[in-house]
Amino acid sequence: MPAADVTTTPTWVRNRWLHVFFAATMALTLAVAVLGWSPWSSRWPAYLMIAVLVVAYVAYGRRGYDEPRAAAGFLPLVLVAAVVLPAVAPSTAFVQCILFPLVWCQSERIRSGVLLTVAVGVLSAVGLMVSGGPDALVSTLLIEGISVIGSCAMGGWISSVAALSEERRQLVEDLRAAQQSLADANRAAGIASERERLAREIHDTVAQNLAGIVMLTERARNDLADDRPDALDERLTVLEESARAALEESRVLVAAGSAGTTRDSLAGALHRLGERHTRETGTPVTVSAADGTLDRDAQVVLLRVAQEALSNVRAHAGSTGVVVTLLHEPDRTVLRIADDGVGFDPAVPTGGHGLRGLRERLALAGGTCVIASTPGSGTTVTATLPTAAPMPAGAAPSLPARPHATAAAAAAAPVVSR
């Protein structure tokens, strides 16, 4: 049945066997018309009919498989051939072997195929009656009846198979489109997730280091103005460590999308973080932490929690003391940072990204974060991670390559807000 060509395969390639079948049938029909018996003294109508049919097929009939207009111009010639050829030479009635397929292949609907098939059978019977006389009526009706019934059955079956094939092709195309759409959506989600991860990493590492560098530079300038060389030397030492840490973590983020690895433990990093905070702010930090069995990625998450909490203590709490506690329990690890500062109301939204990023990081790692605080009563940040929880990709990088420098920068960073 004609249909719009939805494939990239050329029409002549898809229908090449029909073209070959048509050419072979026309050649054999011409031979039979020349050599077979005919009741007429001249056979030129048969020769002319074959010539017209071949020329019309080459000119436009071959496009009738895909173009309804071409089929509409060619099928009437098929009906004429069905009556002319048997009327001139009865043996040429076998031309129906190609006429029936042409009718079915170039009809738009099954009903049209059935009507045209019956028309071909009736016209062929008329042609045979013209050449054979009324004595051949019974045999002609029997032969044409069987031919028409067989052609209709075969044509209807093939048409149903073709319809199922077209439906399946459409379903496959829809599936491919859905898969492509899903792939695009997953790609967009992956890009957004990676951007969020990078934002958290930059906020927790490079941004804090740079903020510490700014503050240390300001203090170093004050030490220089006040002629305090000993304090200035210490400031410059911490400033150099912070700058190196920021440079190293920036390079690793660009090269690998995450921070580097370390040979140090979480407990050691927490102790140095507390010492640096005490050294830079004068606020004593008591650290109670021991090494546990937590995996490296989970240790990084908890280290980032401590960095963020101490940064907020420096920027907002105004406390006189901070207690950092790391507890290893059979099924979980708990990090608690408590200060005795001014506190705040956790229910009031804040404009900062620190605590929000902290909660997101813990959620990705399968943990929880509880912030308990009331105005005037200090703040306690409690982060909990399951001990054996698998860490999803992108939830956390490895511990920083220079934990002492990172701790220094985190302790010196005053601009990270709640």
Coordinates of C-alpha atoms in Angstrom, one line a residue:
M1 CA 0.0 0.0 0.0
P2 CA 1.4 3.5 -0.8
A3 CA 2.7 5.4 2.2
A4 CA 5.0 8.3 2.8
D5 CA 8.6 7.1 2.7
V6 CA 9.8 7.5 6.3
T7 CA 13.1 5.7 5.8
T8 CA 16.3 6.8 4.1
T9 CA 16.3 3.8 1.8
P10 CA 15.8 4.8 -1.8
T11 CA 12.4 3.7 -3.3
W12 CA 14.0 1.7 -6.1
V13 CA 16.1 -0.3 -3.7
R14 CA 13.1 -1.2 -1.5
N15 CA 11.0 -2.2 -4.5
R16 CA 13.7 -3.7 -6.7
W17 CA 12.3 -7.2 -6.6
L18 CA 8.9 -5.9 -7.7
H19 CA 10.6 -4.2 -10.6
V20 CA 12.4 -7.4 -11.6
F21 CA 9.2 -9.4 -11.3
F22 CA 7.4 -6.9 -13.5
A23 CA 10.1 -6.9 -16.2
A24 CA 10.3 -10.7 -16.3
T25 CA 6.5 -11.1 -16.5
M26 CA 6.3 -8.6 -19.3
A27 CA 9.0 -10.3 -21.2
L28 CA 7.3 -13.7 -20.9
T29 CA 3.9 -12.2 -21.8
L30 CA 5.4 -10.8 -25.0
A31 CA 6.9 -14.2 -25.9
V32 CA 3.5 -15.9 -25.3
A33 CA 1.7 -13.2 -27.3
V34 CA 4.1 -13.8 -30.2
L35 CA 4.2 -17.6 -30.1
G36 CA 0.9 -18.6 -28.5
W37 CA -2.4 -19.4 -30.1
S38 CA -4.7 -16.5 -31.0
P39 CA -8.1 -16.5 -32.7
W40 CA -7.2 -13.2 -34.5
S41 CA -5.1 -12.7 -37.6
S42 CA -3.3 -9.7 -36.1
R43 CA -1.9 -9.5 -32.6
W44 CA -0.9 -5.8 -32.6
P45 CA -3.4 -4.9 -29.8
A46 CA -1.5 -7.2 -27.4
Y47 CA 1.9 -5.8 -28.5
L48 CA 0.7 -2.3 -28.1
M49 CA -0.8 -3.0 -24.7
I50 CA 2.5 -4.5 -23.4
A51 CA 4.4 -1.6 -24.8
V52 CA 2.1 1.0 -23.2
L53 CA 2.2 -0.9 -19.9
V54 CA 6.0 -1.1 -19.8
V55 CA 6.4 2.6 -20.8
A56 CA 3.9 3.8 -18.2
Y57 CA 5.5 1.7 -15.5
V58 CA 9.0 3.1 -16.3
A59 CA 7.7 6.6 -16.5
Y60 CA 5.6 6.8 -13.4
G61 CA 4.0 3.5 -12.5
R62 CA 7.1 2.4 -10.5
R63 CA 6.4 5.3 -8.1
G64 CA 2.9 4.1 -7.4
Y65 CA 4.1 1.9 -4.5
D66 CA 4.8 5.2 -2.6
E67 CA 2.9 7.9 -4.4
P68 CA -0.9 7.7 -4.5
R69 CA -1.1 10.0 -7.5
A70 CA 1.2 7.8 -9.6
A71 CA -0.8 4.8 -8.6
A72 CA -4.1 6.5 -9.6
G73 CA -2.7 7.1 -13.1
F74 CA -1.2 3.6 -13.5
L75 CA -3.9 1.2 -12.1
P76 CA -6.4 2.0 -14.9
L77 CA -3.8 0.7 -17.4
V78 CA -3.6 -2.5 -15.3
L79 CA -7.3 -3.0 -15.7
V80 CA -7.2 -2.4 -19.4
A81 CA -4.3 -4.9 -19.8
A82 CA -6.4 -7.5 -17.8
V83 CA -9.0 -7.5 -20.6
V84 CA -7.0 -6.8 -23.7
L85 CA -4.2 -9.4 -23.4
P86 CA -6.4 -12.5 -22.7
A87 CA -8.8 -11.3 -25.5
V88 CA -6.0 -11.3 -28.1
A89 CA -4.1 -14.4 -26.9
P90 CA -5.7 -16.5 -24.1
S91 CA -2.3 -17.8 -22.9
T92 CA -1.3 -14.3 -21.8
A93 CA -3.9 -14.4 -19.0
F94 CA -1.1 -15.5 -16.7
V95 CA -0.2 -11.8 -16.7
Q96 CA -2.4 -11.7 -13.7
C97 CA 0.6 -13.0 -11.8
I98 CA 1.9 -9.4 -11.8
L99 CA -1.4 -7.6 -12.1
F100 CA -2.7 -8.8 -8.8
P101 CA 0.4 -7.8 -6.8
L102 CA 0.4 -4.4 -8.6
V103 CA -3.2 -3.8 -7.5
W104 CA -2.5 -4.7 -3.8
C105 CA 0.9 -2.9 -3.6
Q106 CA -0.5 0.3 -5.1
S107 CA -3.8 0.5 -3.4
E108 CA -4.2 2.8 -0.4
R109 CA -6.7 0.7 1.5
I110 CA -7.6 -3.0 1.8
R111 CA -11.1 -2.3 0.4
S112 CA -9.6 -0.7 -2.7
G113 CA -7.4 -3.7 -3.1
V114 CA -10.3 -6.1 -2.9
L115 CA -12.4 -4.1 -5.4
L116 CA -9.6 -3.8 -7.9
T117 CA -8.7 -7.5 -7.6
V118 CA -12.3 -8.4 -8.4
A119 CA -12.2 -6.0 -11.3
V120 CA -9.0 -7.6 -12.7
G121 CA -10.6 -11.1 -12.3
V122 CA -13.9 -10.0 -14.1
L123 CA -12.1 -8.2 -16.9
S124 CA -9.7 -11.2 -17.4
A125 CA -12.8 -13.5 -17.6
V126 CA -14.3 -11.1 -20.2
G127 CA -11.1 -11.2 -22.2
L128 CA -11.0 -15.0 -22.1
M129 CA -14.6 -15.2 -23.2
V130 CA -13.9 -12.9 -26.1
S131 CA -11.0 -15.1 -27.3
G132 CA -12.4 -18.6 -26.3
G133 CA -16.1 -18.2 -26.8
P134 CA -19.0 -19.3 -24.5
D135 CA -17.7 -22.9 -24.4
A136 CA -15.0 -21.8 -21.9
L137 CA -17.4 -20.1 -19.6
V138 CA -17.3 -22.7 -16.8
S139 CA -13.6 -23.2 -16.7
T140 CA -13.0 -19.4 -17.0
L141 CA -15.3 -18.6 -14.1
L142 CA -13.6 -21.4 -12.0
I143 CA -10.1 -20.2 -12.7
E144 CA -10.8 -16.5 -12.2
G145 CA -12.9 -17.2 -9.1
I146 CA -10.0 -19.2 -7.5
S147 CA -7.5 -16.5 -8.6
V148 CA -9.6 -13.6 -7.1
I149 CA -10.2 -15.4 -3.8
G150 CA -6.6 -16.4 -3.5
S151 CA -5.4 -12.9 -4.3
C152 CA -7.7 -11.3 -1.8
A153 CA -6.7 -13.7 0.9
M154 CA -3.0 -13.3 0.2
G155 CA -3.3 -9.5 -0.2
G156 CA -5.3 -9.1 3.0
W157 CA -2.8 -11.1 5.0
I158 CA 0.2 -9.3 3.6
S159 CA -1.5 -5.9 4.3
S160 CA -2.2 -6.9 7.9
V161 CA 1.5 -7.9 8.3
A162 CA 2.6 -4.6 6.7
A163 CA 0.3 -2.7 9.1
L164 CA 1.8 -4.5 12.1
S165 CA 5.3 -3.8 10.8
E166 CA 4.5 -0.1 10.4
E167 CA 3.0 0.0 13.9
R168 CA 6.1 -1.7 15.3
R169 CA 8.4 0.7 13.5
Q170 CA 6.4 3.6 14.9
L171 CA 6.7 2.1 18.4
V172 CA 10.4 1.7 17.9
E173 CA 10.8 5.3 16.8
D174 CA 8.8 6.5 19.8
L175 CA 10.9 4.3 22.1
R176 CA 14.1 5.8 20.6
A177 CA 12.7 9.3 21.0
A178 CA 11.8 8.5 24.7
Q179 CA 15.2 7.1 25.3
Q180 CA 16.9 10.1 23.8
S181 CA 14.6 12.4 25.9
L182 CA 15.5 10.4 29.0
A183 CA 19.2 10.6 28.2
D184 CA 19.0 14.3 27.7
A185 CA 17.1 14.7 31.0
N186 CA 19.7 12.5 32.8
R187 CA 22.5 14.5 31.3
A188 CA 21.0 17.8 32.4
A189 CA 20.4 16.4 35.9
G190 CA 24.0 15.2 36.0
I191 CA 25.3 18.6 35.0
A192 CA 23.1 20.3 37.6
S193 CA 24.3 17.8 40.3
E194 CA 27.9 18.3 39.3
R195 CA 27.5 22.0 39.5
E196 CA 26.0 21.7 43.0
R197 CA 28.8 19.4 44.1
L198 CA 31.5 21.8 42.8
A199 CA 29.8 24.7 44.5
R200 CA 29.9 22.8 47.8
E201 CA 33.5 21.9 47.3
I202 CA 34.6 25.4 46.4
H203 CA 32.6 26.8 49.3
D204 CA 34.1 24.3 51.8
T205 CA 37.7 24.5 50.5
V206 CA 38.9 27.2 48.2
A207 CA 36.4 29.9 49.3
Q208 CA 37.3 29.3 53.0
N209 CA 41.0 29.4 52.3
L210 CA 40.7 32.6 50.3
A211 CA 38.6 34.2 53.0
G212 CA 41.2 33.2 55.6
I213 CA 43.9 34.7 53.4
V214 CA 42.1 38.0 53.2
M215 CA 41.7 38.2 57.0
L216 CA 45.3 37.1 57.7
T217 CA 46.5 39.8 55.2
E218 CA 44.5 42.4 57.1
R219 CA 45.9 41.3 60.4
A220 CA 49.4 41.1 59.0
R221 CA 49.1 44.7 57.8
N222 CA 48.0 45.7 61.4
D223 CA 50.9 43.9 62.9
L224 CA 53.3 45.7 60.5
A225 CA 51.8 49.1 61.4
D226 CA 52.1 48.3 65.1
D227 CA 55.7 47.1 64.7
R228 CA 55.1 43.6 66.0
P229 CA 57.6 41.5 64.0
D230 CA 57.0 38.2 66.0
A231 CA 53.2 38.3 65.4
L232 CA 53.8 39.4 61.8
D233 CA 56.1 36.4 61.1
E234 CA 53.4 34.0 62.5
R235 CA 50.7 35.6 60.4
L236 CA 52.9 35.3 57.3
T237 CA 53.5 31.6 58.0
V238 CA 49.8 30.8 58.3
L239 CA 49.2 33.0 55.3
E240 CA 51.6 31.0 53.2
E241 CA 50.1 27.7 54.4
S242 CA 46.6 28.9 53.5
A243 CA 47.7 30.2 50.0
R244 CA 49.4 26.8 49.3
A245 CA 46.4 24.9 50.4
A246 CA 44.1 27.1 48.2
L247 CA 46.4 26.6 45.2
E248 CA 46.7 22.9 45.7
E249 CA 43.0 22.3 46.1
S250 CA 42.2 24.5 43.1
R251 CA 44.5 22.4 40.9
V252 CA 43.0 19.2 42.2
L253 CA 39.4 20.4 41.6
V254 CA 40.3 21.3 38.1
A255 CA 42.2 18.2 37.3
A256 CA 40.0 15.5 39.0
G257 CA 36.8 17.2 40.2
S258 CA 37.6 16.5 43.8
A259 CA 40.2 17.1 46.5
G260 CA 43.2 14.9 46.9
T261 CA 43.9 12.2 49.4
T262 CA 45.7 12.3 52.7
R263 CA 47.6 10.0 55.0
D264 CA 46.2 11.8 58.0
S265 CA 43.2 10.8 60.1
L266 CA 40.0 12.7 60.9
A267 CA 40.9 12.9 64.6
G268 CA 44.3 14.5 63.8
A269 CA 42.7 17.0 61.4
L270 CA 40.1 17.9 64.0
H271 CA 42.8 18.5 66.7
R272 CA 44.8 20.7 64.3
L273 CA 41.6 22.6 63.3
G274 CA 40.8 23.3 66.9
E275 CA 44.4 24.4 67.7
R276 CA 44.4 26.8 64.8
H277 CA 41.1 28.3 65.7
T278 CA 42.4 28.8 69.3
R279 CA 45.6 30.3 68.0
E280 CA 43.9 32.7 65.7
T281 CA 40.9 33.8 67.7
G282 CA 41.9 33.3 71.3
T283 CA 38.8 31.3 71.8
P284 CA 39.7 27.9 73.4
V285 CA 38.6 24.8 71.5
T286 CA 38.5 21.5 73.3
V287 CA 38.7 18.5 71.0
S288 CA 37.8 15.0 72.1
A289 CA 38.3 12.7 69.1
A290 CA 39.9 9.4 68.5
D291 CA 40.5 7.4 65.3
G292 CA 37.7 5.1 64.2
T293 CA 36.8 2.8 61.3
L294 CA 34.9 5.4 59.2
D295 CA 35.9 5.3 55.6
R296 CA 37.8 8.2 54.0
D297 CA 34.9 9.9 52.2
A298 CA 32.8 9.9 55.3
Q299 CA 35.7 11.4 57.2
V300 CA 35.8 14.3 54.7
V301 CA 32.1 15.0 55.2
L302 CA 32.6 15.3 59.0
L303 CA 35.7 17.4 58.6
R304 CA 33.8 19.8 56.3
V305 CA 31.1 19.9 59.0
A306 CA 33.7 20.9 61.6
Q307 CA 35.2 23.5 59.3
E308 CA 31.8 25.1 58.6
A309 CA 30.7 25.0 62.2
L310 CA 33.9 26.7 63.5
S311 CA 33.7 29.3 60.7
N312 CA 30.2 30.2 61.9
V313 CA 31.4 30.3 65.5
R314 CA 34.1 32.8 64.5
A315 CA 31.8 34.9 62.3
H316 CA 28.7 34.9 64.4
A317 CA 28.8 33.3 67.9
G318 CA 31.1 35.6 70.0
S319 CA 31.7 32.6 72.2
T320 CA 34.2 32.1 75.0
G321 CA 34.7 28.4 74.4
V322 CA 34.0 25.6 71.9
V323 CA 33.8 21.8 72.4
V324 CA 34.3 19.4 69.5
T325 CA 33.4 15.8 70.2
L326 CA 33.8 12.8 67.9
L327 CA 32.0 9.7 69.0
H328 CA 32.4 6.3 67.3
E329 CA 29.4 4.0 68.0
P330 CA 28.8 0.5 66.6
D331 CA 26.4 1.7 63.9
R332 CA 27.1 5.4 63.5
T333 CA 29.6 8.1 64.0
V334 CA 28.6 11.4 65.7
L335 CA 30.4 14.7 65.5
R336 CA 29.2 17.4 67.8
I337 CA 30.4 21.1 67.9
A338 CA 29.0 23.1 70.8
D339 CA 29.7 26.8 71.6
D340 CA 28.5 29.1 74.4
G341 CA 27.9 32.1 72.1
V342 CA 25.0 34.3 71.4
G343 CA 23.0 31.6 69.6
F344 CA 20.2 32.1 67.0
D345 CA 16.8 30.9 66.0
P346 CA 17.2 28.0 63.5
A347 CA 13.6 28.4 62.4
V348 CA 14.4 31.8 60.9
P349 CA 15.7 31.5 57.3
T350 CA 19.2 32.9 56.7
G351 CA 20.8 34.2 53.5
G352 CA 24.0 32.2 53.8
H353 CA 24.9 29.0 52.0
G354 CA 27.0 27.3 54.7
L355 CA 24.5 25.4 56.8
R356 CA 22.4 24.6 53.8
G357 CA 25.4 23.1 52.0
L358 CA 26.3 21.3 55.2
R359 CA 22.8 19.6 55.3
E360 CA 22.9 18.7 51.6
R361 CA 26.4 17.1 52.0
L362 CA 25.3 15.0 54.9
A363 CA 22.0 14.0 53.2
L364 CA 23.9 12.8 50.1
A365 CA 26.2 10.8 52.4
G366 CA 23.2 9.2 54.1
G367 CA 23.6 11.2 57.3
T368 CA 21.7 13.8 59.3
C369 CA 22.4 17.2 60.7
V370 CA 20.7 18.7 63.8
I371 CA 21.2 22.3 64.8
A372 CA 20.1 23.1 68.3
S373 CA 20.3 26.8 69.3
T374 CA 18.3 29.5 71.1
P375 CA 19.2 33.2 71.3
G376 CA 21.6 33.7 74.2
S377 CA 22.2 30.0 74.9
G378 CA 24.8 29.0 72.4
T379 CA 24.6 26.6 69.5
T380 CA 25.2 22.8 69.1
V381 CA 25.7 21.3 65.7
T382 CA 25.3 17.5 65.6
A383 CA 26.2 15.5 62.5
T384 CA 25.6 11.8 62.3
L385 CA 26.8 9.3 59.7
P386 CA 26.0 5.6 59.5
T387 CA 29.3 3.8 60.0
A388 CA 28.8 1.3 57.1
A389 CA 26.8 3.6 54.8
P390 CA 28.0 3.6 51.2
M391 CA 28.9 7.0 49.9
P392 CA 27.3 8.0 46.6
A393 CA 29.4 9.3 43.8
G394 CA 29.9 13.1 44.3
A395 CA 28.8 13.1 47.9
A396 CA 32.2 13.9 49.2
P397 CA 35.8 14.2 48.0
S398 CA 38.7 12.7 49.8
L399 CA 40.4 14.5 52.7
P400 CA 42.6 17.4 51.6
A401 CA 46.2 16.8 50.8
R402 CA 47.4 19.3 53.3
P403 CA 45.0 19.0 56.3
H404 CA 47.0 21.4 58.4
A405 CA 46.7 24.1 55.8
T406 CA 43.0 23.5 55.2
A407 CA 42.3 23.6 58.9
A408 CA 44.2 26.9 59.2
A409 CA 42.2 28.4 56.4
A410 CA 38.9 27.1 57.8
A411 CA 39.7 28.5 61.2
A412 CA 40.7 31.9 59.7
A413 CA 37.6 32.2 57.4
P414 CA 35.2 34.7 58.9
V415 CA 32.8 35.3 55.9
V416 CA 31.0 32.0 55.6
S417 CA 27.5 32.7 56.9
R418 CA 24.9 30.5 58.5

